[in-house]
mmCIF file of C-alpha atoms in Angstrom:
data_model
loop_
_atom_site.group_PDB
_atom_site.id
_atom_site.type_symbol
_atom_site.label_atom_id
_atom_site.label_comp_id
_atom_site.label_asym_id
_atom_site.label_seq_id
_atom_site.Cartn_x
_atom_site.Cartn_y
_atom_site.Cartn_z
ATOM 1 C CA UNK A 129 -0.838 -28.273 61.825
ATOM 2 C CA UNK A 130 1.587 -26.800 59.776
ATOM 3 C CA UNK A 131 0.939 -23.391 57.652
ATOM 4 C CA UNK A 132 0.887 -23.607 53.926
ATOM 5 C CA UNK A 133 3.710 -22.345 52.032
ATOM 6 C CA UNK A 134 4.047 -18.999 50.954
ATOM 7 C CA UNK A 135 3.174 -17.902 47.524
ATOM 8 C CA UNK A 136 5.508 -16.950 44.939
ATOM 9 C CA UNK A 137 4.820 -13.512 45.535
ATOM 10 C CA UNK A 138 5.224 -13.468 49.326
ATOM 11 C CA UNK A 139 8.401 -15.302 48.914
ATOM 12 C CA UNK A 140 9.875 -12.789 46.628
ATOM 13 C CA UNK A 141 8.791 -10.117 48.751
ATOM 14 C CA UNK A 142 9.849 -11.681 51.932
ATOM 15 C CA UNK A 143 6.671 -11.366 53.800
ATOM 16 C CA UNK A 144 4.116 -13.424 55.575
ATOM 17 C CA UNK A 145 1.501 -14.952 53.208
ATOM 18 C CA UNK A 146 -1.897 -14.036 54.342
ATOM 19 C CA UNK A 147 -4.868 -16.611 53.693
ATOM 20 C CA UNK A 148 -6.718 -13.754 51.677
ATOM 21 C CA UNK A 149 -3.199 -12.753 50.065
ATOM 22 C CA UNK A 150 -4.404 -11.666 46.511
ATOM 23 C CA UNK A 151 -1.371 -13.087 44.822
ATOM 24 C CA UNK A 152 -1.718 -16.705 46.081
ATOM 25 C CA UNK A 153 -4.331 -17.847 43.627
ATOM 26 C CA UNK A 154 -2.255 -17.016 40.690
ATOM 27 C CA UNK A 155 1.493 -17.111 41.815
ATOM 28 C CA UNK A 156 2.157 -20.586 43.218
ATOM 29 C CA UNK A 157 5.398 -21.343 44.954
ATOM 30 C CA UNK A 158 6.311 -23.954 42.610
ATOM 31 C CA UNK A 159 6.467 -20.944 39.565
ATOM 32 C CA UNK A 160 8.739 -18.364 40.874
ATOM 33 C CA UNK A 161 9.715 -16.792 37.674
ATOM 34 C CA UNK A 162 6.205 -15.918 36.561
ATOM 35 C CA UNK A 163 5.829 -13.404 39.655
ATOM 36 C CA UNK A 164 9.343 -12.305 39.419
ATOM 37 C CA UNK A 165 9.155 -11.066 35.757
ATOM 38 C CA UNK A 166 5.697 -9.382 36.413
ATOM 39 C CA UNK A 167 7.220 -7.869 39.662
ATOM 40 C CA UNK A 168 10.137 -6.678 37.321
ATOM 41 C CA UNK A 169 8.000 -4.714 34.705
ATOM 42 C CA UNK A 170 5.091 -3.663 36.469
ATOM 43 C CA UNK A 171 5.692 -3.561 40.185
ATOM 44 C CA UNK A 172 3.935 -5.729 43.002
ATOM 45 C CA UNK A 173 1.976 -2.856 44.445
ATOM 46 C CA UNK A 174 0.910 -2.005 40.730
ATOM 47 C CA UNK A 175 -0.089 -5.458 40.046
ATOM 48 C CA UNK A 176 -2.032 -5.786 43.434
ATOM 49 C CA UNK A 177 -3.955 -2.659 42.421
ATOM 50 C CA UNK A 178 -4.877 -3.872 39.021
ATOM 51 C CA UNK A 179 -6.110 -7.348 40.524
ATOM 52 C CA UNK A 180 -8.143 -5.524 43.096
ATOM 53 C CA UNK A 181 -9.987 -3.416 40.647
ATOM 54 C CA UNK A 182 -11.150 -6.653 38.701
ATOM 55 C CA UNK A 183 -13.775 -9.294 39.712
ATOM 56 C CA UNK A 184 -12.532 -12.551 40.921
ATOM 57 C CA UNK A 185 -13.520 -14.297 37.829
ATOM 58 C CA UNK A 186 -11.275 -11.805 35.609
ATOM 59 C CA UNK A 187 -8.233 -12.039 37.725
ATOM 60 C CA UNK A 188 -6.790 -15.222 36.386
ATOM 61 C CA UNK A 189 -7.143 -13.792 32.920
ATOM 62 C CA UNK A 190 -5.362 -10.584 33.593
ATOM 63 C CA UNK A 191 -2.660 -12.269 35.406
ATOM 64 C CA UNK A 192 -1.937 -14.217 32.246
ATOM 65 C CA UNK A 193 -1.861 -11.310 29.825
ATOM 66 C CA UNK A 194 0.259 -9.339 32.632
ATOM 67 C CA UNK A 195 2.704 -12.318 32.180
ATOM 68 C CA UNK A 196 2.650 -12.407 28.823
ATOM 69 C CA UNK A 197 3.341 -8.729 28.522
ATOM 70 C CA UNK A 198 6.102 -8.882 31.021
ATOM 71 C CA UNK A 199 7.781 -11.575 29.301
ATOM 72 C CA UNK A 200 7.634 -9.593 25.913
ATOM 73 C CA UNK A 201 8.944 -6.472 27.459
ATOM 74 C CA UNK A 202 12.030 -8.436 28.923
ATOM 75 C CA UNK A 203 12.655 -10.136 25.960
ATOM 76 C CA UNK A 204 12.398 -6.614 23.771
ATOM 77 C CA UNK A 205 12.771 -3.879 26.396
ATOM 78 C CA UNK A 206 12.238 -1.224 23.615
ATOM 79 C CA UNK A 207 8.974 -2.345 21.764
ATOM 80 C CA UNK A 208 7.662 -5.140 24.039
ATOM 81 C CA UNK A 209 4.304 -6.268 22.968
ATOM 82 C CA UNK A 210 3.887 -3.349 20.619
ATOM 83 C CA UNK A 211 6.748 -4.973 18.262
ATOM 84 C CA UNK A 212 4.663 -8.168 18.079
ATOM 85 C CA UNK A 213 1.660 -5.872 17.145
ATOM 86 C CA UNK A 214 3.452 -4.361 14.448
ATOM 87 C CA UNK A 215 4.823 -7.385 13.065
ATOM 88 C CA UNK A 216 1.113 -8.954 12.837
ATOM 89 C CA UNK A 217 -0.319 -6.057 11.508
ATOM 90 C CA UNK A 218 2.113 -6.022 8.789
ATOM 91 C CA UNK A 219 1.538 -9.873 8.101
ATOM 92 C CA UNK A 220 -2.502 -9.353 8.030
ATOM 93 C CA UNK A 221 -1.737 -6.395 5.358
ATOM 94 C CA UNK A 222 0.463 -9.006 3.294
ATOM 95 C CA UNK A 223 -2.224 -11.788 3.399
ATOM 96 C CA UNK A 224 -5.027 -9.329 2.538
ATOM 97 C CA UNK A 225 -2.939 -8.217 -0.443
ATOM 98 C CA UNK A 226 -2.123 -11.736 -1.538
ATOM 99 C CA UNK A 227 -5.673 -12.553 -0.903
ATOM 100 C CA UNK A 228 -6.861 -9.436 -3.354
ATOM 101 C CA UNK A 229 -4.089 -10.671 -5.914
ATOM 102 C CA UNK A 230 -5.491 -14.245 -5.873
ATOM 103 C CA UNK A 231 -9.051 -13.218 -6.188
ATOM 104 C CA UNK A 232 -8.229 -10.818 -9.469
ATOM 105 C CA UNK A 233 -6.369 -13.809 -10.525
ATOM 106 C CA UNK A 234 -9.641 -15.805 -10.607
ATOM 107 C CA UNK A 235 -11.582 -13.053 -12.025
ATOM 108 C CA UNK A 236 -9.071 -13.055 -14.939
ATOM 109 C CA UNK A 237 -9.637 -16.766 -15.422
ATOM 110 C CA UNK A 238 -13.283 -16.430 -15.381
ATOM 111 C CA UNK A 239 -13.248 -13.406 -17.841
ATOM 112 C CA UNK A 240 -10.900 -15.592 -20.186
ATOM 113 C CA UNK A 241 -13.485 -18.371 -20.024
ATOM 114 C CA UNK A 242 -16.260 -16.118 -20.714
ATOM 115 C CA UNK A 243 -14.362 -14.913 -23.583
ATOM 116 C CA UNK A 244 -13.451 -18.440 -24.771
ATOM 117 C CA UNK A 245 -17.152 -19.152 -24.471
ATOM 118 C CA UNK A 246 -18.503 -16.061 -26.574
ATOM 119 C CA UNK A 247 -15.783 -16.906 -29.149
ATOM 120 C CA UNK A 248 -17.145 -20.315 -29.466
ATOM 121 C CA UNK A 249 -20.517 -19.396 -29.717
ATOM 122 C CA UNK A 250 -19.652 -16.794 -32.446
ATOM 123 C CA UNK A 251 -18.356 -19.631 -34.445
ATOM 124 C CA UNK A 252 -21.697 -21.459 -34.098
ATOM 125 C CA UNK A 253 -23.573 -18.526 -35.951
ATOM 126 C CA UNK A 254 -24.797 -19.398 -39.568
ATOM 127 C CA UNK A 255 -23.338 -16.931 -42.193
ATOM 128 C CA UNK A 256 -26.372 -16.026 -44.421
ATOM 129 C CA UNK A 257 -24.391 -16.920 -47.907
ATOM 130 C CA UNK A 258 -22.947 -20.021 -46.714
ATOM 131 C CA UNK A 259 -25.013 -23.359 -47.259
ATOM 132 C CA UNK A 260 -26.700 -25.434 -44.522
ATOM 133 C CA UNK A 261 -24.045 -28.406 -45.310
ATOM 134 C CA UNK A 262 -21.130 -26.277 -45.201
ATOM 135 C CA UNK A 263 -22.390 -24.901 -41.614
ATOM 136 C CA UNK A 264 -23.195 -28.337 -40.255
ATOM 137 C CA UNK A 265 -19.495 -29.433 -41.414
ATOM 138 C CA UNK A 266 -18.047 -26.738 -39.870
ATOM 139 C CA UNK A 267 -19.712 -27.427 -36.624
ATOM 140 C CA UNK A 268 -18.576 -30.844 -36.886
ATOM 141 C CA UNK A 269 -15.124 -29.929 -37.219
ATOM 142 C CA UNK A 270 -15.420 -27.619 -34.292
ATOM 143 C CA UNK A 271 -17.064 -30.391 -32.271
ATOM 144 C CA UNK A 272 -14.745 -33.137 -32.923
ATOM 145 C CA UNK A 273 -11.408 -30.737 -32.180
ATOM 146 C CA UNK A 274 -12.615 -30.134 -28.670
ATOM 147 C CA UNK A 275 -14.173 -33.470 -28.197
ATOM 148 C CA UNK A 276 -17.086 -31.835 -26.184
ATOM 149 C CA UNK A 277 -20.364 -31.385 -27.892
ATOM 150 C CA UNK A 278 -20.983 -34.389 -30.069
ATOM 151 C CA UNK A 279 -24.609 -33.493 -31.448
ATOM 152 C CA UNK A 280 -24.700 -32.364 -34.679
ATOM 153 C CA UNK A 281 -28.133 -31.116 -35.054
ATOM 154 C CA UNK A 282 -28.193 -27.344 -35.341
ATOM 155 C CA UNK A 283 -31.530 -26.807 -33.810
ATOM 156 C CA UNK A 284 -30.316 -28.564 -30.571
ATOM 157 C CA UNK A 285 -27.242 -26.562 -30.649
ATOM 158 C CA UNK A 286 -29.057 -23.442 -30.337
ATOM 159 C CA UNK A 287 -30.744 -24.483 -27.322
ATOM 160 C CA UNK A 288 -27.597 -25.272 -25.507
ATOM 161 C CA UNK A 289 -26.216 -21.557 -25.826
ATOM 162 C CA UNK A 290 -29.568 -19.930 -24.995
ATOM 163 C CA UNK B 98 6.123 26.316 40.989
ATOM 164 C CA UNK B 99 8.952 25.843 38.236
ATOM 165 C CA UNK B 100 7.533 26.112 34.832
ATOM 166 C CA UNK B 101 10.195 23.991 33.296
ATOM 167 C CA UNK B 102 9.154 20.821 35.016
ATOM 168 C CA UNK B 103 8.435 17.549 32.760
ATOM 169 C CA UNK B 104 5.006 16.125 33.335
ATOM 170 C CA UNK B 105 6.578 13.323 35.533
ATOM 171 C CA UNK B 106 8.228 15.699 37.899
ATOM 172 C CA UNK B 107 4.986 17.801 37.773
ATOM 173 C CA UNK B 108 2.931 14.754 38.513
ATOM 174 C CA UNK B 109 5.261 13.342 41.147
ATOM 175 C CA UNK B 110 5.713 16.794 42.603
ATOM 176 C CA UNK B 111 9.394 17.174 42.936
ATOM 177 C CA UNK B 112 12.198 19.051 41.618
ATOM 178 C CA UNK B 113 13.030 18.328 37.901
ATOM 179 C CA UNK B 114 16.641 18.069 37.515
ATOM 180 C CA UNK B 115 18.617 19.305 34.242
ATOM 181 C CA UNK B 116 19.523 15.485 33.710
ATOM 182 C CA UNK B 117 15.885 14.431 34.334
ATOM 183 C CA UNK B 118 15.445 11.190 32.563
ATOM 184 C CA UNK B 119 11.663 11.711 31.621
ATOM 185 C CA UNK B 120 12.352 15.038 30.350
ATOM 186 C CA UNK B 121 12.673 14.144 26.578
ATOM 187 C CA UNK B 122 9.545 11.820 26.535
ATOM 188 C CA UNK B 123 7.011 13.284 28.794
ATOM 189 C CA UNK B 124 6.879 17.092 27.677
ATOM 190 C CA UNK B 125 4.551 18.898 30.284
ATOM 191 C CA UNK B 126 2.043 19.881 27.408
ATOM 192 C CA UNK B 127 1.071 16.217 27.367
ATOM 193 C CA UNK B 128 0.506 15.271 30.992
ATOM 194 C CA UNK B 129 -1.659 12.203 30.520
ATOM 195 C CA UNK B 130 1.184 10.229 29.120
ATOM 196 C CA UNK B 131 3.090 10.064 32.039
ATOM 197 C CA UNK B 132 -0.080 9.338 34.283
ATOM 198 C CA UNK B 133 -0.964 6.293 32.300
ATOM 199 C CA UNK B 134 2.528 5.078 32.152
ATOM 200 C CA UNK B 135 2.913 5.550 36.144
ATOM 201 C CA UNK B 136 -0.464 4.084 36.896
ATOM 202 C CA UNK B 137 0.587 0.844 35.062
ATOM 203 C CA UNK B 138 4.339 0.655 35.609
ATOM 204 C CA UNK B 139 5.322 2.864 38.292
ATOM 205 C CA UNK B 140 7.733 6.031 37.791
ATOM 206 C CA UNK B 141 10.642 4.118 39.109
ATOM 207 C CA UNK B 142 10.285 0.789 37.024
ATOM 208 C CA UNK B 143 9.776 3.195 33.602
ATOM 209 C CA UNK B 144 12.683 5.086 34.981
ATOM 210 C CA UNK B 145 15.083 1.814 35.401
ATOM 211 C CA UNK B 146 14.028 0.589 32.030
ATOM 212 C CA UNK B 147 14.933 3.596 30.132
ATOM 213 C CA UNK B 148 18.087 3.861 32.062
ATOM 214 C CA UNK B 149 18.723 0.385 30.955
ATOM 215 C CA UNK B 150 18.759 1.751 27.267
ATOM 216 C CA UNK B 151 21.124 3.446 25.071
ATOM 217 C CA UNK B 152 20.031 7.078 24.338
ATOM 218 C CA UNK B 153 18.680 6.747 20.605
ATOM 219 C CA UNK B 154 16.111 3.897 21.849
ATOM 220 C CA UNK B 155 14.643 5.452 24.828
ATOM 221 C CA UNK B 156 12.136 7.508 22.794
ATOM 222 C CA UNK B 157 10.758 4.609 21.101
ATOM 223 C CA UNK B 158 10.751 2.804 24.377
ATOM 224 C CA UNK B 159 8.900 5.410 26.024
ATOM 225 C CA UNK B 160 6.471 5.430 23.091
ATOM 226 C CA UNK B 161 5.711 1.771 23.335
ATOM 227 C CA UNK B 162 5.386 1.847 27.157
ATOM 228 C CA UNK B 163 2.978 4.776 26.710
ATOM 229 C CA UNK B 164 0.985 2.584 24.112
ATOM 230 C CA UNK B 165 0.987 -0.533 26.585
ATOM 231 C CA UNK B 166 -0.256 1.226 29.212
ATOM 232 C CA UNK B 167 -3.219 2.778 27.337
ATOM 233 C CA UNK B 168 -4.158 -0.573 26.080
ATOM 234 C CA UNK B 169 -4.161 -2.045 29.740
ATOM 235 C CA UNK B 170 -6.277 0.978 30.962
ATOM 236 C CA UNK B 171 -8.958 0.448 28.202
ATOM 237 C CA UNK B 172 -8.613 -3.390 28.733
ATOM 238 C CA UNK B 173 -7.835 -3.983 32.454
ATOM 239 C CA UNK B 174 -8.031 -7.802 31.833
ATOM 240 C CA UNK B 175 -6.141 -8.004 28.523
ATOM 241 C CA UNK B 176 -4.324 -5.139 27.876
ATOM 242 C CA UNK B 177 -2.678 -5.094 24.272
ATOM 243 C CA UNK B 178 -2.831 -9.232 24.563
ATOM 244 C CA UNK B 179 -6.333 -8.769 23.551
ATOM 245 C CA UNK B 180 -5.127 -7.124 20.110
ATOM 246 C CA UNK B 181 -2.645 -9.534 19.959
ATOM 247 C CA UNK B 182 -5.206 -12.511 19.947
ATOM 248 C CA UNK B 183 -7.458 -10.684 17.316
ATOM 249 C CA UNK B 184 -4.549 -10.135 14.865
ATOM 250 C CA UNK B 185 -3.588 -13.939 15.189
ATOM 251 C CA UNK B 186 -6.927 -14.953 14.563
ATOM 252 C CA UNK B 187 -7.155 -12.441 11.360
ATOM 253 C CA UNK B 188 -4.009 -14.055 10.219
ATOM 254 C CA UNK B 189 -5.551 -17.675 10.381
ATOM 255 C CA UNK B 190 -8.368 -16.391 8.936
ATOM 256 C CA UNK B 191 -6.737 -14.655 6.067
ATOM 257 C CA UNK B 192 -4.518 -17.973 5.543
ATOM 258 C CA UNK B 193 -7.209 -20.318 5.313
ATOM 259 C CA UNK B 194 -9.137 -17.844 2.848
ATOM 260 C CA UNK B 195 -5.725 -17.653 0.982
ATOM 261 C CA UNK B 196 -5.139 -21.507 0.863
ATOM 262 C CA UNK B 197 -8.965 -22.013 -0.468
ATOM 263 C CA UNK B 198 -8.804 -19.438 -3.299
ATOM 264 C CA UNK B 199 -5.144 -20.491 -4.578
ATOM 265 C CA UNK B 200 -6.523 -24.335 -4.819
ATOM 266 C CA UNK B 201 -9.540 -22.817 -6.531
ATOM 267 C CA UNK B 202 -7.446 -21.194 -8.894
ATOM 268 C CA UNK B 203 -5.393 -24.498 -9.492
ATOM 269 C CA UNK B 204 -8.939 -26.169 -10.219
ATOM 270 C CA UNK B 205 -9.958 -23.815 -12.533
ATOM 271 C CA UNK B 206 -6.562 -23.964 -14.620
ATOM 272 C CA UNK B 207 -6.564 -27.643 -14.524
ATOM 273 C CA UNK B 208 -10.083 -27.504 -16.293
ATOM 274 C CA UNK B 209 -9.152 -24.911 -18.347
ATOM 275 C CA UNK B 210 -5.872 -26.821 -19.764
ATOM 276 C CA UNK B 211 -7.967 -30.193 -19.930
ATOM 277 C CA UNK B 212 -11.140 -28.798 -21.617
ATOM 278 C CA UNK B 213 -11.421 -25.288 -22.469
ATOM 279 C CA UNK B 214 -14.871 -25.403 -23.566
ATOM 280 C CA UNK B 215 -16.045 -27.340 -20.817
ATOM 281 C CA UNK B 216 -14.427 -24.906 -18.157
ATOM 282 C CA UNK B 217 -16.286 -22.217 -20.149
ATOM 283 C CA UNK B 218 -19.388 -24.173 -19.931
ATOM 284 C CA UNK B 219 -18.837 -24.541 -16.228
ATOM 285 C CA UNK B 220 -18.035 -20.925 -15.827
ATOM 286 C CA UNK B 221 -21.024 -20.039 -17.263
ATOM 287 C CA UNK B 222 -23.585 -22.486 -15.537
ATOM 288 C CA UNK B 223 -21.906 -21.534 -11.983
ATOM 289 C CA UNK B 224 -25.274 -22.782 -10.504
ATOM 290 C CA UNK B 225 -24.343 -26.138 -11.216
ATOM 291 C CA UNK B 226 -20.985 -26.396 -9.457
ATOM 292 C CA UNK B 227 -22.131 -28.681 -6.934
ATOM 293 C CA UNK B 228 -19.163 -31.193 -7.846
ATOM 294 C CA UNK B 229 -16.698 -28.590 -7.217
ATOM 295 C CA UNK B 230 -15.086 -29.040 -3.409
ATOM 296 C CA UNK B 231 -15.121 -25.228 -2.931
ATOM 297 C CA UNK B 232 -18.635 -24.616 -4.013
ATOM 298 C CA UNK B 233 -19.540 -22.355 -1.118
ATOM 299 C CA UNK B 234 -16.579 -19.990 -2.322
ATOM 300 C CA UNK B 235 -17.330 -20.480 -5.903
ATOM 301 C CA UNK B 236 -21.138 -19.528 -5.752
ATOM 302 C CA UNK B 237 -20.252 -16.742 -3.125
ATOM 303 C CA UNK B 238 -17.783 -15.490 -5.539
ATOM 304 C CA UNK B 239 -19.913 -15.658 -8.596
ATOM 305 C CA UNK B 240 -22.679 -14.105 -6.982
#
């Protein structure tokens, strides 16, 4: 019965891979780069300490985030993940600004529509020195140009706007 | 005890040479910075990393290492990656909201162009906006 192959960590560290090796579940031998990069940035003993302090069910996520951070640090030795955080925070700010501008534009459109509505409403008011006939013809001219309201009856007209 | 030692050499209990790589970035009056960085990365890894960088970039590198170490201490499972996930989600949500809002603007403008009075009426009778595809956003916006 042959022994199982050592995990990537023990291969790199050139040591015997114990049955209870803390790295074995997370650094399989077929992906040596994963442990190499984490070891380069954090060091094997620091990673081991960090994993030992965590419950077993959280270790896989911790390894994934350590690998992510290590990759970011190798790609950008000056800023690492902090560079990505700055970039994302900037994107969030820009999007929030664009959203505020767009929402203001909606408000403006609604205000314009409200104003158009009020102007249309005012044009329906009957001046006291005009005859009813001329008022009705004004109304008819208005509705025919907009092609919206076809009912010529002034009484019905009032009920639309109240 | 040498009062001139940097925080790193104090913590490591060693002599602090004049050309100590940690001196500019880990002053003795802020010992916690080096403690965090040493706990997560180890002093030798930090020294190696700083040595590989030109002098003018080392301060930023040391600062980002301190920040990441602090995130990792506060969140031992996700570290600063937790914040990155949160920001990515915020970006997705904001993009979605922005797309919805812009589509609504286009819709309102097209309505106003075709039927100005009808558009004004719809704006006034916002409770009857069920035919609009963004009725949720529209109603919440109109209040």
